[in-house]
CSV table of C-alpha atoms and ligand atoms in Angstrom, one decimal:
chain,number,residue,atom,x,y,z
A,1,MET,CA,26.7,35.4,-32.5
A,2,ALA,CA,24.3,36.3,-35.3
A,3,ASP,CA,24.3,32.6,-36.3
A,4,GLU,CA,23.4,31.5,-32.9
A,5,TRP,CA,20.5,33.9,-32.9
A,6,SER,CA,19.3,33.1,-36.3
A,7,SER,CA,19.4,29.3,-35.8
A,8,CYS,CA,17.4,29.9,-32.6
A,9,GLY,CA,14.9,32.5,-33.8
A,10,LEU,CA,12.6,30.1,-35.6
A,11,ASP,CA,12.6,27.7,-32.6
A,12,LEU,CA,11.9,30.5,-30.4
A,13,LEU,CA,8.9,31.4,-32.4
A,14,MET,CA,7.7,27.8,-32.3
A,15,ALA,CA,8.3,27.5,-28.6
A,16,MET,CA,6.1,30.4,-27.8
A,17,ASP,CA,2.9,29.1,-26.2
A,18,PRO,CA,-0.1,30.9,-27.7
A,19,GLY,CA,-2.1,30.2,-24.6
A,20,LYS,CA,0.3,32.3,-22.5
A,21,GLY,CA,-0.2,35.6,-24.3
A,22,VAL,CA,2.5,37.3,-26.3
A,23,ARG,CA,4.7,38.9,-23.6
A,24,ALA,CA,4.5,35.9,-21.2
A,25,GLY,CA,5.0,33.4,-24.1
A,26,LEU,CA,8.0,35.2,-25.4
A,27,GLU,CA,9.5,35.6,-21.9
A,28,HIS,CA,9.1,31.9,-21.3
A,29,ALA,CA,10.5,30.9,-24.6
A,30,LEU,CA,13.6,33.1,-24.2
A,31,ARG,CA,14.2,32.0,-20.6
A,32,GLU,CA,14.1,28.3,-21.7
A,33,ALA,CA,16.4,29.0,-24.6
A,34,VAL,CA,18.9,30.6,-22.3
A,35,ARG,CA,18.6,27.9,-19.6
A,36,SER,CA,19.0,25.0,-22.1
A,37,GLY,CA,22.0,26.7,-23.6
A,38,GLN,CA,20.3,27.1,-27.0
A,39,LEU,CA,21.2,30.8,-26.6
A,40,PRO,CA,24.7,30.7,-25.2
A,41,PRO,CA,26.2,33.5,-23.0
A,42,GLY,CA,27.2,36.5,-25.0
A,43,THR,CA,24.6,35.9,-27.8
A,44,ARG,CA,23.4,39.3,-29.0
A,45,LEU,CA,19.7,39.5,-29.3
A,46,PRO,CA,18.0,41.4,-32.1
A,47,SER,CA,16.7,44.9,-31.2
A,48,THR,CA,13.1,45.0,-29.9
A,49,ARG,CA,12.0,46.7,-33.2
A,50,VAL,CA,13.5,43.9,-35.3
A,51,LEU,CA,12.2,41.0,-33.2
A,52,ALA,CA,8.8,42.5,-32.9
A,53,ALA,CA,8.7,42.8,-36.7
A,54,ASP,CA,10.0,39.2,-37.1
A,55,LEU,CA,7.5,37.8,-34.8
A,56,ASP,CA,4.7,40.1,-35.8
A,57,VAL,CA,4.0,41.2,-32.3
A,58,ALA,CA,3.8,44.6,-30.6
A,59,ARG,CA,7.2,46.1,-29.8
A,60,GLY,CA,6.1,46.9,-26.3
A,61,SER,CA,5.6,43.2,-25.6
A,62,VAL,CA,9.2,42.4,-26.7
A,63,SER,CA,10.6,45.3,-24.5
A,64,GLN,CA,8.7,44.1,-21.5
A,65,ALA,CA,9.9,40.5,-22.0
A,66,TYR,CA,13.5,41.7,-22.3
A,67,ASP,CA,13.2,43.9,-19.2
A,68,GLN,CA,11.8,41.1,-17.2
A,69,LEU,CA,14.7,38.7,-18.2
A,70,VAL,CA,17.2,41.4,-17.5
A,71,ALA,CA,15.7,41.8,-14.1
A,72,GLU,CA,15.9,38.0,-13.6
A,73,GLY,CA,19.6,37.9,-14.7
A,74,TYR,CA,19.2,35.9,-17.9
A,75,LEU,CA,19.9,38.9,-20.1
A,76,MET,CA,22.1,42.0,-19.9
A,77,ALA,CA,21.3,45.4,-21.5
A,78,ARG,CA,24.0,47.9,-22.0
A,79,PRO,CA,23.3,51.3,-23.5
A,80,GLY,CA,24.8,51.4,-27.0
A,81,SER,CA,25.5,47.6,-27.2
A,82,GLY,CA,22.0,46.2,-27.2
A,83,THR,CA,20.8,43.1,-25.3
A,84,THR,CA,22.9,40.0,-24.8
A,85,VAL,CA,22.6,36.7,-23.0
A,86,ALA,CA,24.2,37.1,-19.5
A,87,PRO,CA,27.2,35.0,-18.5
A,88,ARG,CA,26.3,32.0,-16.5
A,89,PRO,CA,27.6,31.6,-12.9
A,90,GLU,CA,30.0,28.7,-12.4
A,91,ARG,CA,28.0,25.8,-11.1
A,92,PRO,CA,29.6,23.5,-8.5
A,93,ALA,CA,30.3,20.1,-10.1
A,94,ALA,CA,27.4,17.7,-9.4
A,95,PRO,CA,28.4,15.1,-6.8
A,96,SER,CA,28.7,11.7,-8.4
A,97,SER,CA,26.0,10.5,-5.9
A,98,ASP,CA,23.7,12.1,-3.3
A,99,PRO,CA,25.7,12.0,-0.1
A,100,TRP,CA,22.6,12.2,2.0
A,101,ALA,CA,20.8,9.4,0.3
A,102,GLY,CA,22.7,6.6,2.2
A,103,ALA,CA,23.6,3.3,0.7
A,104,PRO,CA,21.2,2.2,-2.1
A,105,ALA,CA,18.6,0.0,-0.4
A,106,PRO,CA,18.0,-3.5,-1.7
A,107,SER,CA,14.6,-3.7,-3.3
A,108,LEU,CA,13.0,-5.7,-0.5
A,109,ASP,CA,13.1,-4.2,2.9
A,110,LEU,CA,12.7,-6.0,6.3
A,111,ARG,CA,14.5,-3.4,8.4
A,112,PRO,CA,12.5,-2.2,11.4
A,113,GLY,CA,11.0,1.2,12.0
A,114,LEU,CA,8.3,1.6,9.4
A,115,PRO,CA,4.6,0.6,9.3
A,116,ASP,CA,3.2,-0.6,6.0
A,117,LEU,CA,2.9,2.7,4.2
A,118,SER,CA,0.6,1.2,1.6
A,119,SER,CA,-2.0,0.8,4.3
A,120,PHE,CA,-2.1,4.5,5.2
A,121,PRO,CA,-5.9,5.4,5.3
A,122,ARG,CA,-5.7,7.9,2.4
A,123,ALA,CA,-9.5,8.2,1.8
A,124,THR,CA,-10.2,8.6,5.5
A,125,TRP,CA,-7.5,11.2,5.9
A,126,LEU,CA,-8.8,13.1,2.9
A,127,GLY,CA,-12.3,13.1,4.3
A,128,ALA,CA,-10.9,14.6,7.5
A,129,VAL,CA,-8.9,17.2,5.6
A,130,ARG,CA,-12.1,18.3,3.9
A,131,ARG,CA,-14.0,18.6,7.2
A,132,VAL,CA,-11.1,20.5,8.8
A,133,LEU,CA,-10.8,23.0,5.9
A,134,ARG,CA,-14.5,23.6,5.9
A,135,SER,CA,-14.7,24.2,9.7
A,136,ALA,CA,-11.4,25.6,11.0
A,137,PRO,CA,-11.6,29.3,11.6
A,138,HIS,CA,-9.0,31.5,9.8
A,139,THR,CA,-7.3,32.2,13.1
A,140,ASP,CA,-6.3,28.5,13.3
A,141,LEU,CA,-3.8,29.1,10.5
A,142,GLY,CA,-1.6,31.3,12.7
A,143,TYR,CA,1.4,30.2,14.6
A,144,GLY,CA,-0.8,28.5,17.2
A,145,ASP,CA,-0.1,27.3,20.7
A,146,TRP,CA,3.5,25.9,21.1
A,147,ARG,CA,2.0,22.9,23.0
A,148,GLY,CA,-0.1,21.9,20.1
A,149,HIS,CA,-3.6,22.8,19.0
A,150,ILE,CA,-6.1,22.5,21.9
A,151,LEU,CA,-8.4,20.3,19.8
A,152,LEU,CA,-5.6,17.7,19.3
A,153,ARG,CA,-4.5,17.9,22.9
A,154,ARG,CA,-8.1,17.3,24.1
A,155,ALA,CA,-8.6,14.4,21.7
A,156,LEU,CA,-5.3,12.9,22.7
A,157,ALA,CA,-6.0,13.2,26.5
A,158,GLU,CA,-9.3,11.4,25.9
A,159,TYR,CA,-7.8,8.7,23.6
A,160,LEU,CA,-4.8,8.0,25.7
A,161,GLY,CA,-6.9,7.7,28.9
A,162,ARG,CA,-9.3,5.3,27.1
A,163,ALA,CA,-6.9,3.2,25.0
A,164,ARG,CA,-3.6,3.3,26.9
A,165,GLY,CA,-4.6,4.0,30.5
A,166,VAL,CA,-2.7,7.3,30.6
A,167,VAL,CA,-3.8,9.7,33.4
A,168,THR,CA,-3.5,13.2,31.9
A,169,THR,CA,-5.2,16.4,30.9
A,170,PRO,CA,-5.0,18.5,27.7
A,171,GLU,CA,-2.9,21.0,29.6
A,172,GLN,CA,-0.2,18.4,30.2
A,173,ILE,CA,0.0,17.3,26.6
A,174,MET,CA,2.6,18.7,24.2
A,175,VAL,CA,2.7,17.9,20.5
A,176,PHE,CA,6.0,17.6,18.6
A,177,ALA,CA,7.3,16.7,15.2
A,178,GLY,CA,8.2,13.2,16.2
A,179,TYR,CA,9.5,11.4,19.3
A,180,SER,CA,13.1,12.2,18.4
A,181,GLN,CA,12.3,15.9,18.7
A,182,ALA,CA,10.2,15.4,21.8
A,183,LEU,CA,13.1,13.6,23.5
A,184,ALA,CA,15.6,16.2,22.5
A,185,MET,CA,13.4,19.0,24.0
A,186,LEU,CA,12.8,17.0,27.1
A,187,CYS,CA,16.5,16.4,27.6
A,188,GLY,CA,17.1,20.1,27.1
A,189,ALA,CA,14.5,20.8,29.8
A,190,LEU,CA,16.0,18.2,32.2
A,191,ARG,CA,19.4,19.7,31.8
A,192,ARG,CA,18.1,23.2,32.5
A,193,LEU,CA,16.5,21.9,35.7
A,194,GLY,CA,19.9,20.7,36.8
A,195,GLY,CA,19.7,17.1,35.6
A,196,THR,CA,23.0,15.4,34.9
A,197,THR,CA,22.5,11.8,33.8
A,198,VAL,CA,19.9,9.8,31.8
A,199,ALA,CA,19.9,6.0,31.7
A,200,PHE,CA,18.7,4.2,28.6
A,201,GLU,CA,18.0,0.5,28.1
A,202,ASP,CA,20.8,-1.7,26.7
A,203,PRO,CA,20.1,-2.5,23.8
A,204,SER,CA,18.3,0.5,22.5
A,205,HIS,CA,18.4,3.0,19.6
A,206,PRO,CA,21.8,4.7,19.7
A,207,GLY,CA,20.3,7.9,18.2
A,208,TYR,CA,18.4,8.6,21.4
A,209,LEU,CA,21.5,8.4,23.5
A,210,ALA,CA,23.2,10.8,21.2
A,211,SER,CA,20.4,13.3,21.5
A,212,ALA,CA,20.7,13.2,25.4
A,213,ARG,CA,24.4,13.8,25.0
A,214,ASP,CA,23.8,16.7,22.7
A,215,ALA,CA,21.6,18.3,25.4
A,216,GLY,CA,24.6,18.1,27.7
A,217,LEU,CA,23.6,15.1,29.8
A,218,ALA,CA,25.7,12.1,30.7
A,219,VAL,CA,24.3,8.8,29.5
A,220,GLY,CA,24.2,5.5,31.4
A,221,THR,CA,22.8,2.2,30.2
A,222,VAL,CA,20.8,-0.5,32.0
A,223,PRO,CA,20.7,-4.1,30.9
A,224,VAL,CA,17.5,-5.6,29.6
A,225,ASP,CA,16.6,-9.3,30.2
A,226,GLY,CA,13.5,-11.4,29.7
A,227,ASP,CA,11.6,-9.2,32.2
A,228,GLY,CA,12.6,-6.0,30.5
A,229,LEU,CA,14.8,-3.3,32.1
A,230,ASP,CA,16.7,-4.5,35.2
A,231,VAL,CA,15.8,-1.8,37.6
A,232,SER,CA,18.3,-3.0,40.2
A,233,ARG,CA,21.1,-2.0,37.8
A,234,VAL,CA,20.1,1.7,37.2
A,235,ASP,CA,23.2,3.9,37.7
A,236,PRO,CA,22.7,5.7,41.0
A,237,ALA,CA,23.7,8.9,39.3
A,238,ALA,CA,20.8,8.8,36.9
A,239,GLU,CA,17.8,11.1,37.6
A,240,THR,CA,15.9,9.9,34.5
A,241,VAL,CA,15.3,6.5,33.0
A,242,VAL,CA,14.1,6.1,29.4
A,243,VAL,CA,12.2,2.8,28.9
A,244,THR,CA,10.0,1.0,26.3
A,245,PRO,CA,7.7,-1.0,28.7
A,246,ALA,CA,5.1,-2.3,26.3
A,247,HIS,CA,7.5,-3.8,23.7
A,248,GLN,CA,11.2,-3.2,24.4
A,249,TYR,CA,13.0,-1.7,21.5
A,250,PRO,CA,14.6,-3.7,19.9
A,251,LEU,CA,14.3,-7.0,22.0
A,252,GLY,CA,10.5,-7.0,22.1
A,253,VAL,CA,10.1,-8.1,25.7
A,254,THR,CA,7.4,-6.6,27.9
A,255,LEU,CA,8.4,-5.0,31.2
A,256,SER,CA,7.1,-7.5,33.8
A,257,SER,CA,4.6,-6.4,36.5
A,258,ARG,CA,7.3,-6.9,39.1
A,259,ARG,CA,9.7,-4.6,37.3
A,260,ARG,CA,7.0,-2.0,36.7
A,261,ILE,CA,6.5,-1.8,40.4
A,262,ASP,CA,10.3,-1.7,41.0
A,263,LEU,CA,10.7,1.1,38.5
A,264,VAL,CA,7.9,3.2,40.0
A,265,GLY,CA,9.5,2.5,43.4
A,266,TRP,CA,12.8,3.8,42.1
A,267,ALA,CA,11.2,7.0,40.8
A,268,CYS,CA,9.3,7.6,44.1
A,269,ASP,CA,12.4,6.8,46.3
A,270,THR,CA,14.9,8.9,44.4
A,271,GLY,CA,12.6,11.6,43.0
A,272,GLY,CA,13.6,10.4,39.5
A,273,THR,CA,11.7,10.7,36.3
A,274,ILE,CA,10.6,7.8,34.0
A,275,VAL,CA,10.3,8.5,30.3
A,276,GLU,CA,7.9,5.9,28.8
A,277,ASP,CA,8.4,5.5,25.1
A,278,ASP,CA,5.1,3.9,24.0
A,279,TYR,CA,6.0,3.8,20.3
A,280,ASP,CA,4.0,0.7,19.3
A,281,GLY,CA,1.8,0.1,22.4
A,282,GLU,CA,-1.4,-0.2,20.3
A,283,PHE,CA,-0.2,-3.3,18.6
A,284,ARG,CA,-0.5,-6.3,20.8
A,285,TYR,CA,-1.7,-9.6,19.3
A,286,ASP,CA,-2.4,-12.4,21.7
A,287,ARG,CA,-4.2,-10.5,24.4
A,288,GLN,CA,-5.4,-7.0,25.4
A,289,PRO,CA,-2.7,-4.3,24.9
A,290,VAL,CA,-0.7,-3.8,28.1
A,291,GLY,CA,-1.6,-0.4,29.5
A,292,ALA,CA,0.8,2.4,29.9
A,293,LEU,CA,3.2,2.4,32.9
A,294,GLN,CA,2.4,6.1,33.3
A,295,GLY,CA,-1.0,5.2,34.8
A,296,LEU,CA,0.8,3.7,37.9
A,297,ALA,CA,2.9,6.9,38.5
A,298,PRO,CA,1.6,9.9,36.6
A,299,GLY,CA,3.5,12.3,38.8
A,300,GLN,CA,6.9,10.6,38.0
A,301,THR,CA,6.4,9.7,34.4
A,302,VAL,CA,6.6,11.5,31.1
A,303,TYR,CA,4.5,9.4,28.6
A,304,ALA,CA,5.6,9.6,24.9
A,305,GLY,CA,3.4,8.4,22.0
A,306,THR,CA,3.7,8.8,18.2
A,307,ALA,CA,1.7,8.6,15.0
A,308,SER,CA,4.7,7.1,13.3
A,309,LYS,CA,3.5,3.5,13.7
A,310,THR,CA,-0.2,3.9,13.8
A,311,LEU,CA,-0.3,6.1,10.7
A,312,ALA,CA,3.0,7.2,9.1
A,313,PRO,CA,6.3,8.7,10.2
A,314,GLY,CA,6.1,11.2,7.4
A,315,LEU,CA,3.3,13.0,9.3
A,316,ARG,CA,5.9,13.9,12.0
A,317,ILE,CA,3.4,14.0,14.9
A,318,ALA,CA,4.2,12.7,18.4
A,319,TRP,CA,3.2,13.8,21.8
A,320,LEU,CA,4.3,13.9,25.4
A,321,ALA,CA,2.0,13.8,28.4
A,322,GLY,CA,4.2,15.1,31.2
A,323,PRO,CA,3.8,15.8,34.9
A,324,PRO,CA,2.7,19.5,35.4
A,325,ASN,CA,6.1,20.5,36.8
A,326,LEU,CA,7.8,19.5,33.6
A,327,VAL,CA,5.4,21.2,31.1
A,328,GLY,CA,6.8,24.7,31.8
A,329,PRO,CA,10.5,23.8,31.5
A,330,VAL,CA,9.9,21.9,28.3
A,331,SER,CA,8.0,24.8,26.9
A,332,ASP,CA,10.9,27.2,27.7
A,333,THR,CA,13.3,24.9,25.9
A,334,ARG,CA,10.9,24.7,23.0
A,335,ALA,CA,10.4,28.5,22.8
A,336,CYS,CA,14.2,28.8,22.2
A,337,GLU,CA,14.1,26.2,19.4
A,338,ASP,CA,10.7,27.1,17.8
A,339,PRO,CA,9.7,23.6,16.6
A,340,HIS,CA,6.1,23.9,15.3
A,341,VAL,CA,4.0,21.1,14.0
A,342,SER,CA,1.6,21.9,11.1
A,343,VAL,CA,-1.7,23.0,12.6
A,344,LEU,CA,-3.7,21.5,9.7
A,345,GLU,CA,-2.2,18.0,10.3
A,346,GLN,CA,-2.9,18.4,14.0
A,347,LEU,CA,-6.5,19.2,13.3
A,348,VAL,CA,-6.9,16.3,10.9
A,349,LEU,CA,-5.5,13.9,13.5
A,350,ALA,CA,-7.8,15.4,16.1
A,351,ASP,CA,-10.8,14.9,13.7
A,352,LEU,CA,-9.8,11.3,13.1
A,353,ILE,CA,-9.6,10.6,16.8
A,354,GLY,CA,-12.8,12.4,17.6
A,355,SER,CA,-14.7,10.6,14.8
A,356,GLY,CA,-13.5,7.1,15.9
A,357,GLU,CA,-11.7,6.6,12.6
A,358,TYR,CA,-8.3,6.5,14.3
A,359,ASP,CA,-9.5,3.6,16.5
A,360,ARG,CA,-11.0,1.8,13.5
A,361,HIS,CA,-7.8,2.2,11.6
A,362,ILE,CA,-5.8,0.8,14.5
A,363,ARG,CA,-8.1,-2.2,14.8
A,364,ARG,CA,-7.8,-3.0,11.1
A,365,SER,CA,-4.0,-2.5,11.3
A,366,ARG,CA,-3.7,-4.8,14.2
A,367,GLY,CA,-5.3,-7.6,12.2
A,368,HIS,CA,-3.1,-6.8,9.2
A,369,TYR,CA,0.2,-7.0,11.2
A,370,ARG,CA,-0.9,-10.1,13.2
A,371,ARG,CA,-1.4,-11.9,9.9
A,372,ARG,CA,2.0,-10.8,8.7
A,373,ARG,CA,3.5,-11.8,12.1
A,374,ASP,CA,2.0,-15.3,11.8
A,375,LYS,CA,3.3,-15.8,8.3
A,376,LEU,CA,6.8,-14.7,9.3
A,377,ALA,CA,6.8,-17.0,12.3
A,378,ALA,CA,5.6,-19.9,10.2
A,379,ALA,CA,8.2,-19.3,7.5
A,380,LEU,CA,11.1,-18.9,9.9
A,381,GLY,CA,9.9,-21.9,11.8
A,382,THR,CA,11.2,-24.0,8.9
A,383,VAL,CA,14.8,-22.8,9.5
A,384,PRO,CA,16.5,-24.8,12.2
A,385,GLY,CA,18.1,-23.0,15.1
A,386,ILE,CA,16.4,-19.6,14.6
A,387,ARG,CA,14.6,-18.4,17.7
A,388,LEU,CA,12.1,-15.6,17.5
A,389,ARG,CA,11.8,-13.0,20.3
A,390,GLY,CA,9.2,-10.3,20.9
A,391,VAL,CA,6.5,-11.8,18.7
A,392,ALA,CA,3.6,-10.8,21.0
A,393,ALA,CA,3.5,-7.2,19.9
A,394,GLY,CA,4.7,-4.4,17.6
A,395,MET,CA,5.9,-4.6,14.0
A,396,HIS,CA,9.3,-6.3,14.4
A,397,VAL,CA,10.7,-9.4,15.9
A,398,VAL,CA,14.2,-10.4,16.8
A,399,ALA,CA,15.4,-13.5,15.0
A,400,GLU,CA,18.2,-14.9,17.3
A,401,LEU,CA,20.8,-16.7,15.2
A,402,PRO,CA,22.3,-20.1,16.2
A,403,PRO,CA,25.5,-19.2,18.1
A,404,GLY,CA,29.0,-19.9,16.9
A,405,ARG,CA,28.5,-20.8,13.3
A,406,HIS,CA,28.3,-17.5,11.4
A,407,THR,CA,28.7,-14.0,12.6
A,408,GLU,CA,25.8,-11.6,12.6
A,409,GLU,CA,27.6,-9.5,10.0
A,410,GLU,CA,28.0,-12.5,7.7
A,411,VAL,CA,24.3,-13.4,7.9
A,412,VAL,CA,23.2,-9.7,7.3
A,413,GLY,CA,25.7,-9.6,4.3
A,414,HIS,CA,24.3,-12.9,2.8
A,415,VAL,CA,20.6,-11.8,3.2
A,416,GLU,CA,21.4,-8.5,1.6
A,417,SER,CA,23.2,-10.2,-1.3
A,418,ARG,CA,19.9,-11.9,-2.0
A,419,GLY,CA,18.2,-8.5,-2.2
A,420,VAL,CA,16.6,-8.1,1.3
A,421,ALA,CA,17.7,-5.4,3.7
A,422,VAL,CA,17.8,-6.4,7.3
A,423,GLU,CA,19.5,-5.0,10.4
A,424,GLY,CA,21.7,-6.8,12.9
A,425,LEU,CA,21.1,-6.4,16.7
A,426,SER,CA,24.7,-5.5,17.6
A,427,GLY,CA,24.3,-1.9,16.4
A,428,TYR,CA,21.8,-1.4,19.3
A,429,ARG,CA,24.0,-2.8,22.0
A,430,HIS,CA,25.9,-0.4,24.1
A,431,ALA,CA,27.9,-2.1,26.9
A,432,GLY,CA,26.2,-5.5,27.0
A,433,ALA,CA,26.8,-8.6,24.9
A,434,GLY,CA,24.2,-11.1,23.7
A,435,PRO,CA,23.4,-13.6,21.1
A,436,PRO,CA,23.7,-12.5,17.5
A,437,GLY,CA,20.4,-11.6,15.9
A,438,LEU,CA,18.5,-9.8,13.2
A,439,ILE,CA,15.8,-7.3,13.8
A,440,VAL,CA,13.1,-8.1,11.3
A,441,GLY,CA,10.6,-5.3,10.6
A,442,TYR,CA,7.7,-7.1,9.1
A,443,GLY,CA,5.6,-3.9,9.0
A,444,THR,CA,8.0,-2.3,6.6
A,445,PRO,CA,7.3,-3.9,3.2
A,446,LEU,CA,4.5,-2.4,1.1
A,447,GLU,CA,1.7,-4.9,0.8
A,448,HIS,CA,2.7,-6.2,-2.7
A,449,ALA,CA,6.3,-6.7,-1.5
A,450,PHE,CA,5.7,-8.6,1.8
A,451,THR,CA,5.5,-12.1,0.4
A,452,PRO,CA,8.5,-11.7,-1.9
A,453,ALA,CA,10.5,-10.2,1.0
A,454,LEU,CA,9.6,-13.0,3.3
A,455,THR,CA,10.2,-15.8,0.8
A,456,THR,CA,13.6,-14.4,-0.2
A,457,PHE,CA,14.6,-13.8,3.4
A,458,THR,CA,13.7,-17.3,4.5
A,459,ALA,CA,15.5,-18.8,1.5
A,460,ALA,CA,18.6,-16.8,2.3
A,461,LEU,CA,18.6,-18.0,5.9
A,462,ALA,CA,18.0,-21.6,4.6
A,463,ASP,CA,21.1,-21.3,2.4
A,464,ILE,CA,23.0,-20.9,5.7
A,465,TYR,CA,21.2,-23.0,8.2
A,466,GLY,CA,19.2,-25.5,6.0
A,467,ARG,CA,15.6,-26.4,6.4
A,468,THR,CA,13.7,-28.6,8.8
B,501,PLP,C1,12.0,3.0,19.9
B,501,PLP,C2,11.3,4.1,19.1
B,501,PLP,N1,10.6,5.0,19.7
B,501,PLP,C3,9.9,6.0,19.1
B,501,PLP,C4,9.8,6.0,17.7
B,501,PLP,C5,9.1,7.0,17.0
B,501,PLP,O1,9.9,8.0,16.5
B,501,PLP,P1,9.3,9.3,15.7
B,501,PLP,O2,8.0,9.7,16.4
B,501,PLP,O3,10.4,10.3,15.8
B,501,PLP,O4,9.1,8.8,14.3
B,501,PLP,C6,10.5,4.9,17.0
B,501,PLP,C7,10.4,4.9,15.5
B,501,PLP,O5,10.9,4.0,14.9
B,501,PLP,C8,11.2,4.0,17.7
B,501,PLP,O6,11.8,3.0,17.1
């Protein structure tokens, strides 16, 4: 024991940071020595008198440092036996890998779901943060309104009316930490109102079906064809239909005007509710964005939008604009769950919308993604038999694979073996079958990685199908 201390005493002296002051410096140096194992459990420390003399510091400083580390559990003091290093609690063995991290991603990523995070408008955001911190009253930093801050709800009501043709008021808008949370809350409310069944498009994201089931609802699926969701095939038991009209996820088709009218007709005839997931409606390339379906039937439609594509999913900000009769029930469900969204982030977004920066960023991003889409289409045009779907909008396309030659799984496996992550379409199919395909998220790569990702991906497909 004495050896351990004496071999450490000098190091301890050297580890003391003169800038910290004597007591804090000694405390820090001792804590680090215990943490690092330099002073193992059981080591007897010199008395405060001896250490103070060794270090040429006041004895009171040493006593205070010992007391503090005893209080923190690093040291033990027993009357008559001095101060020793406390035993260490058994630590659970570190798992060999992080179970939540998922499979290691290949270095190039063309999976769908992300915008180009390197184009996040950092300087603009920072400017808005400064303005908000200068102007927001202290009271804004409280829990706030569960529906979201009124300044953001006002800004969204104005923006959605102008940019997406949504008919709404600030009172009908609710802000959430992402669409996934919004959908879960909405399903909870529908269940509390006596709803039993929700219909989702087939194909669609399986996670959303799971969250409806979690809320206690039965789930039906409706096939999607070239005109979007086939309204004539909605399960008669369904009171709610969740749909992605502007750019079907994942097939990329737009709900035709005929089908829009049919869907609104279904809602009016049955008293049903349409949930419009407008996740990437701002991004349309070859003509004006297609306005929201909600504008045709504001009393029957819950409109959902998100900042996850226009800015970044890490912000966790999305919104619902619901018919007035649903706002109360959603709020009751929400009150049970207490999901709040950071008020500061809400105020920053409200500032960006109000100052026109949000629109400017979207206009710039539209050009950015259109150029990427064009490069992708040109590159894949050199691989025979690949057909692109859903190119008119959004940040992903479906690359349909030539039937019969290789399975989707084989193609995904080969592309990944070349270092590019892609996703197959089959994981999104529920009951229906369809041609094999890849969902190619051309928004995802950071700017420096886009060209390498595209070149490697195209070469991997050419290995399989050749070049024209
Ligand atoms: C179909 C669909 N809807 C909505 C969203 C937005 O989800 P969130 O707001 O939870 O990020 C996404 C994100 O990828 C999506 O793919």
